[in-house]
Coordinates of C-alpha atoms in Angstrom, one line a residue:
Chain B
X5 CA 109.5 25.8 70.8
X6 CA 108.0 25.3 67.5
X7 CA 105.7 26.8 65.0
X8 CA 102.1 25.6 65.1
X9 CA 100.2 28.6 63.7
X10 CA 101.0 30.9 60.9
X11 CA 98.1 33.1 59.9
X12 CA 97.0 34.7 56.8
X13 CA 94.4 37.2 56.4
X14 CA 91.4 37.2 54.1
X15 CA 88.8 39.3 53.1
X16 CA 86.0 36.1 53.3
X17 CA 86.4 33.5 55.8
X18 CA 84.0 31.6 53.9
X19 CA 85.4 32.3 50.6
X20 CA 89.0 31.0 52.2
X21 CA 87.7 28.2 53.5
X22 CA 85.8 27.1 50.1
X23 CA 89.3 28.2 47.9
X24 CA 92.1 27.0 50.8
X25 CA 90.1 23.4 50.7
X26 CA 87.9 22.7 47.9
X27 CA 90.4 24.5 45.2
X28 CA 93.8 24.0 47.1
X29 CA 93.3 21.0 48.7
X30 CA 93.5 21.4 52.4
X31 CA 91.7 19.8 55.4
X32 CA 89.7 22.0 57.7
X33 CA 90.5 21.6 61.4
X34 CA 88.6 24.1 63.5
X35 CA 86.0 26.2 62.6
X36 CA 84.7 28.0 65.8
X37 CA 82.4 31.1 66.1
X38 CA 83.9 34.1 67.7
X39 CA 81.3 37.4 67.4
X40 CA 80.9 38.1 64.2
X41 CA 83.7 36.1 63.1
X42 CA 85.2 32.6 63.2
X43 CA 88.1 30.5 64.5
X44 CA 89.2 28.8 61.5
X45 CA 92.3 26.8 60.5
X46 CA 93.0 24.3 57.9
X47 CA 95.9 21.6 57.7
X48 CA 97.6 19.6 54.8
X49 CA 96.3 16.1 54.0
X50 CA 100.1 15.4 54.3
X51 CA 100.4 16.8 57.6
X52 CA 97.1 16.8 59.2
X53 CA 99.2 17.3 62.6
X54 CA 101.3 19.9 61.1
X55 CA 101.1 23.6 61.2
X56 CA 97.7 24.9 61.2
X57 CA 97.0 28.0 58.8
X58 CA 94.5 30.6 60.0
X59 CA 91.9 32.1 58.1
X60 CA 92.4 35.4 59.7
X61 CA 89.7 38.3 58.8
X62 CA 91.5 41.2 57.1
X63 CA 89.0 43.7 58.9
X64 CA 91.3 45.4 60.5
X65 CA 91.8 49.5 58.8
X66 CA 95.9 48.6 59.1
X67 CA 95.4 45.4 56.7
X68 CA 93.9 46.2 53.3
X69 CA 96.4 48.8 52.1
X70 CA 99.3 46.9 53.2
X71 CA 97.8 43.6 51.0
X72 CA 97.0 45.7 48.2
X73 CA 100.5 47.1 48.4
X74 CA 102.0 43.7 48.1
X75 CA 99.4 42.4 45.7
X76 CA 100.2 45.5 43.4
X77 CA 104.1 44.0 43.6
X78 CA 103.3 40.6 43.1
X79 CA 104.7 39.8 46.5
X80 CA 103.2 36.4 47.9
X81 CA 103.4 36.5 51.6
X82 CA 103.0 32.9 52.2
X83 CA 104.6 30.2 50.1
X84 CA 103.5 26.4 50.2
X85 CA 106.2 23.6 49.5
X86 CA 104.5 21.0 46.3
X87 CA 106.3 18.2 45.0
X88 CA 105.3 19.4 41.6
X89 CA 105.1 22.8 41.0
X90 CA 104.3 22.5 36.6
X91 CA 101.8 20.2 38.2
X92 CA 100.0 22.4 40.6
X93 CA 100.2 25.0 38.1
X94 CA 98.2 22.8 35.6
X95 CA 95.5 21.6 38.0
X96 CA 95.1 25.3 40.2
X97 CA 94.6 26.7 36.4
X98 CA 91.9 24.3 35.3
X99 CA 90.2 25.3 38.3
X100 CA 90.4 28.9 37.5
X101 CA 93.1 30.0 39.7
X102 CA 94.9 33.0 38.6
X103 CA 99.2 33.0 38.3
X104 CA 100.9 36.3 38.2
X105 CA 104.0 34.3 37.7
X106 CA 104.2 31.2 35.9
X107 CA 106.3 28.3 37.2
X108 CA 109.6 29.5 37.1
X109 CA 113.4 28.1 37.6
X110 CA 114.5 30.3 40.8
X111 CA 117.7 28.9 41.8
X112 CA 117.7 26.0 43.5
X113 CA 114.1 26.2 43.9
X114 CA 110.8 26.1 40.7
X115 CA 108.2 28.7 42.1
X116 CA 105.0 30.3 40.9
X117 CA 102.7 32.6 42.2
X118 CA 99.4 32.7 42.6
X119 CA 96.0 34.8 43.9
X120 CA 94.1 33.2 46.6
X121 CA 90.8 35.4 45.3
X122 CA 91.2 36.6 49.1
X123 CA 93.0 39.5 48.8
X124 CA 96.4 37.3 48.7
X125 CA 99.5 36.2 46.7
X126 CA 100.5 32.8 47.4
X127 CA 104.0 31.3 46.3
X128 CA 104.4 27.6 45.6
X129 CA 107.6 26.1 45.9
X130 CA 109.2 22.9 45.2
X131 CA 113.0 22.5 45.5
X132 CA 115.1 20.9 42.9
Chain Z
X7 CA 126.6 76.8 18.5
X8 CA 128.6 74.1 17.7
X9 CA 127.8 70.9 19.3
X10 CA 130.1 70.2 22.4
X11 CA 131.1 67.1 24.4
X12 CA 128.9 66.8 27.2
X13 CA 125.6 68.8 25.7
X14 CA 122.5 66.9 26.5
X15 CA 120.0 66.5 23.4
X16 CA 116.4 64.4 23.0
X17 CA 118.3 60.5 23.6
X18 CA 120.3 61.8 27.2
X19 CA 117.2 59.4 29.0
X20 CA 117.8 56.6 26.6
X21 CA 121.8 56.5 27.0
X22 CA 121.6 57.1 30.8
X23 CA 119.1 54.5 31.5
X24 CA 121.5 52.0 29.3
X25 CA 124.7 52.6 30.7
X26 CA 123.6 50.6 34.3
X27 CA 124.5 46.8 34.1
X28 CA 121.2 46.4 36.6
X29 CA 118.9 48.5 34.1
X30 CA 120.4 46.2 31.1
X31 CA 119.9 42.9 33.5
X32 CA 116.1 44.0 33.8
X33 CA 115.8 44.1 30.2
X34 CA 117.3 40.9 30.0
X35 CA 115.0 39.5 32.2
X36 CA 111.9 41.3 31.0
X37 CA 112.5 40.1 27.2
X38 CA 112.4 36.6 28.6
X39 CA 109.1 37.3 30.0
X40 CA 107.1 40.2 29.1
X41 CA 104.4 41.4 31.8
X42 CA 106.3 40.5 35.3
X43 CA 105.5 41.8 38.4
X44 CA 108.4 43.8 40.8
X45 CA 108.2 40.4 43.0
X46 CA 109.1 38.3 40.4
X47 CA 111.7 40.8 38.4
X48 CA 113.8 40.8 41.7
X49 CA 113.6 37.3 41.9
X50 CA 115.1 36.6 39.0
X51 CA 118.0 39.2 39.3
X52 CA 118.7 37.5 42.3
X53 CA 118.6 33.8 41.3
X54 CA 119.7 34.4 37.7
X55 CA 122.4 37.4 38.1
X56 CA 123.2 37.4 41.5
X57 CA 122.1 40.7 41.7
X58 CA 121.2 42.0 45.7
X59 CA 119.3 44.9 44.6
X60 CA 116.9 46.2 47.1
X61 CA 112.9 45.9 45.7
X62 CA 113.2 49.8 46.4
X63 CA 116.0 50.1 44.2
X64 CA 114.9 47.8 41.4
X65 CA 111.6 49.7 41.1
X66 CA 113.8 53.3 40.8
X67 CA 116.0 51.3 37.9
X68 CA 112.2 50.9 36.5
X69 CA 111.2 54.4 36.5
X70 CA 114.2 55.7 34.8
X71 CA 113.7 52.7 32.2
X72 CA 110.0 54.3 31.7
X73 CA 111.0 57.7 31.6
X74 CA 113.5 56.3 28.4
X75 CA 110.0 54.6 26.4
X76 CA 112.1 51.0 27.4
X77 CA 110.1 49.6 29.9
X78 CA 106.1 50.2 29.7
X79 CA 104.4 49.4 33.4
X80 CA 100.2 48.7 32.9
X81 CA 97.8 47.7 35.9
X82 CA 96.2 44.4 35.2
X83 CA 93.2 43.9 38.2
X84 CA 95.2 44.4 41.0
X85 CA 98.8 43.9 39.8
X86 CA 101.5 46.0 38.1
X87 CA 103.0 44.5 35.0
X88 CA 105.5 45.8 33.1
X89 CA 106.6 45.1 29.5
X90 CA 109.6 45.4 27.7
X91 CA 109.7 48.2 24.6
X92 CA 112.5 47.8 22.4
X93 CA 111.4 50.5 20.2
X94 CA 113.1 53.5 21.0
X95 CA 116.8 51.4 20.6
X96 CA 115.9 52.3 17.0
X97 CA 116.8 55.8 17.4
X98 CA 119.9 54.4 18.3
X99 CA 120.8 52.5 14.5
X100 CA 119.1 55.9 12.8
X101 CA 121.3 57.5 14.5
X102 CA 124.7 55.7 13.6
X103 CA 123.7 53.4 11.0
X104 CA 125.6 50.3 11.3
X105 CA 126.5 48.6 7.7
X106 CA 125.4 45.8 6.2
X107 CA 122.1 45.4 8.8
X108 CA 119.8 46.9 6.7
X109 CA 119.7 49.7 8.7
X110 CA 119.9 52.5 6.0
X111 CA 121.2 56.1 7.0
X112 CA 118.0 58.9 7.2
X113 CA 118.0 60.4 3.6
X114 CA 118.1 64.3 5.3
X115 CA 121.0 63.1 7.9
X116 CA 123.4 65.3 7.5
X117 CA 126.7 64.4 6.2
X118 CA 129.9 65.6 7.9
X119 CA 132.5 63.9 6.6
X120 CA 133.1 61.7 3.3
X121 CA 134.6 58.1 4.2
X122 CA 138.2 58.5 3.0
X123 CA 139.2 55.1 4.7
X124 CA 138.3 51.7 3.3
X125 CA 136.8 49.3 5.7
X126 CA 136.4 46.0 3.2
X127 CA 134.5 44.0 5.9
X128 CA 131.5 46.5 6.2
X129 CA 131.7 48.5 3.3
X130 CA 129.4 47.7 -0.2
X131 CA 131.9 47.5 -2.9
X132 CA 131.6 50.6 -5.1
X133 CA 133.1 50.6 -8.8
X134 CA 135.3 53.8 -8.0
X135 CA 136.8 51.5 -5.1
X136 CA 138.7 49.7 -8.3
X137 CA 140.2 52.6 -9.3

């Protein structure tokens, strides 16, 4: 068995798709119609036959309060590994992404924290 | 009535939210970086401290810090920040001026007792010392 899928939900699939590739950098992979909504994942450039993220509509009543929860506690649900996170954390800011938490020595590990602009926190990790 | 050990007055909220190591290790952390979220507080008492508090726990230590004026929490679009504010340790030096700090005592603080005891490290040299 192994982990091919790992979802996170957004309040715009289009939106996500725009932010998760043309801001963050990833590929898109599928990007199917399903009713009102759509079947999309994307994949890293350094992995495009890795695990595929999906950009999950947050419609459901159950999901907003429980994102806003974690957004009002600056808890990032998903974390992405980056060789460089003072880098990422230049370039995501020139682009107008938002930190809640600048890079920051966490042990073994440099994170930082970020909004996705879809409802979400992201972490960014790189290990030391 | 004569003041007694034990009697609660105006600072009880500042002394009890001091005397926790985990309250003191939040304002540790938060005076190395003002305006941190409860994710990344408990982060760094983990990494940092070794501190296991649960998030649940760590945002109680906050609310008692607030109650004491020592930790200020503000919403910023979506998240909640919170600040460190040092200001009412003040009350603290006003209280029990500490020599040669700068911290002078309160002209109206009332005087109990005359200093009968020389303590040449601290104390300004008076001419009536010579005598």
């Amino acid at each position: 068995m192994r982990i091919h899928l790992s979802s996170i939900m957004v309040d715009d699939q289009r939106k996500a798709l725009a932010f998760y590739t043309d801001v963050l950098g990833f590929l898109p992979k599928h990007d199917v119609p399903v009713g009102e909504d759509a079947w999309i994942t994307v994949v890293s450039p350094e992995d495009p036959d890795g695990v595929q993220l999906v950009l999950e509509p947050d419609s459901h009543p159950a999901v907003r309060p429980f994102k806003d929860a974690l957004v009002a506690d600056g808890i990032p649900f998903t974390s992405f590994a980056v060789a460089d996170v003072a880098a990422e954390h230049e370039r995501l800011t020139a682009l107008g992404v938002k930190f809640t938490q600048p890079p920051t020595p966490m042990g073994p590990a440099i994170t930082a924290v970020f909004d996705d602009t879809c409802g979400n926190l992201i972490q960014i990790e790189q290990m030391a | 009535m004569p003041n007694v050990a034990g009697m609660a007055d105006e600072d009880d909220p500042l002394f009890k939210a001091l005397a926790d190591g985990t309250r003191r290790a939040i304002l540790d952390e938060l005076v190395a970086r003002d305006g941190q979220t409860l994710f990344e507080l408990c982060a760094r008492l983990t990494t940092n401290r070794g501190l296991a508090s649960s998030r649940q726990a760590v945002s109680q230590h906050l609310d008692v810090l607030e109650r004491a004026g020592l930790v200020r929490s503000r919403r910023q679009g979506r998240y909640r920040l919170h600040d460190v504010d040092t200001r009412p340790l003040a009350r603290i030096a006003r209280r029990w001026p500490v020599p040669g700090t700068g911290a002078a005592p309160q002209p109206d603080a009332p005087r109990t007792r005359t200093p009968d005891t020389r303590t040449p490290a601290t104390r300004t040299p008076h001419p009536e010392d010579e005598s």
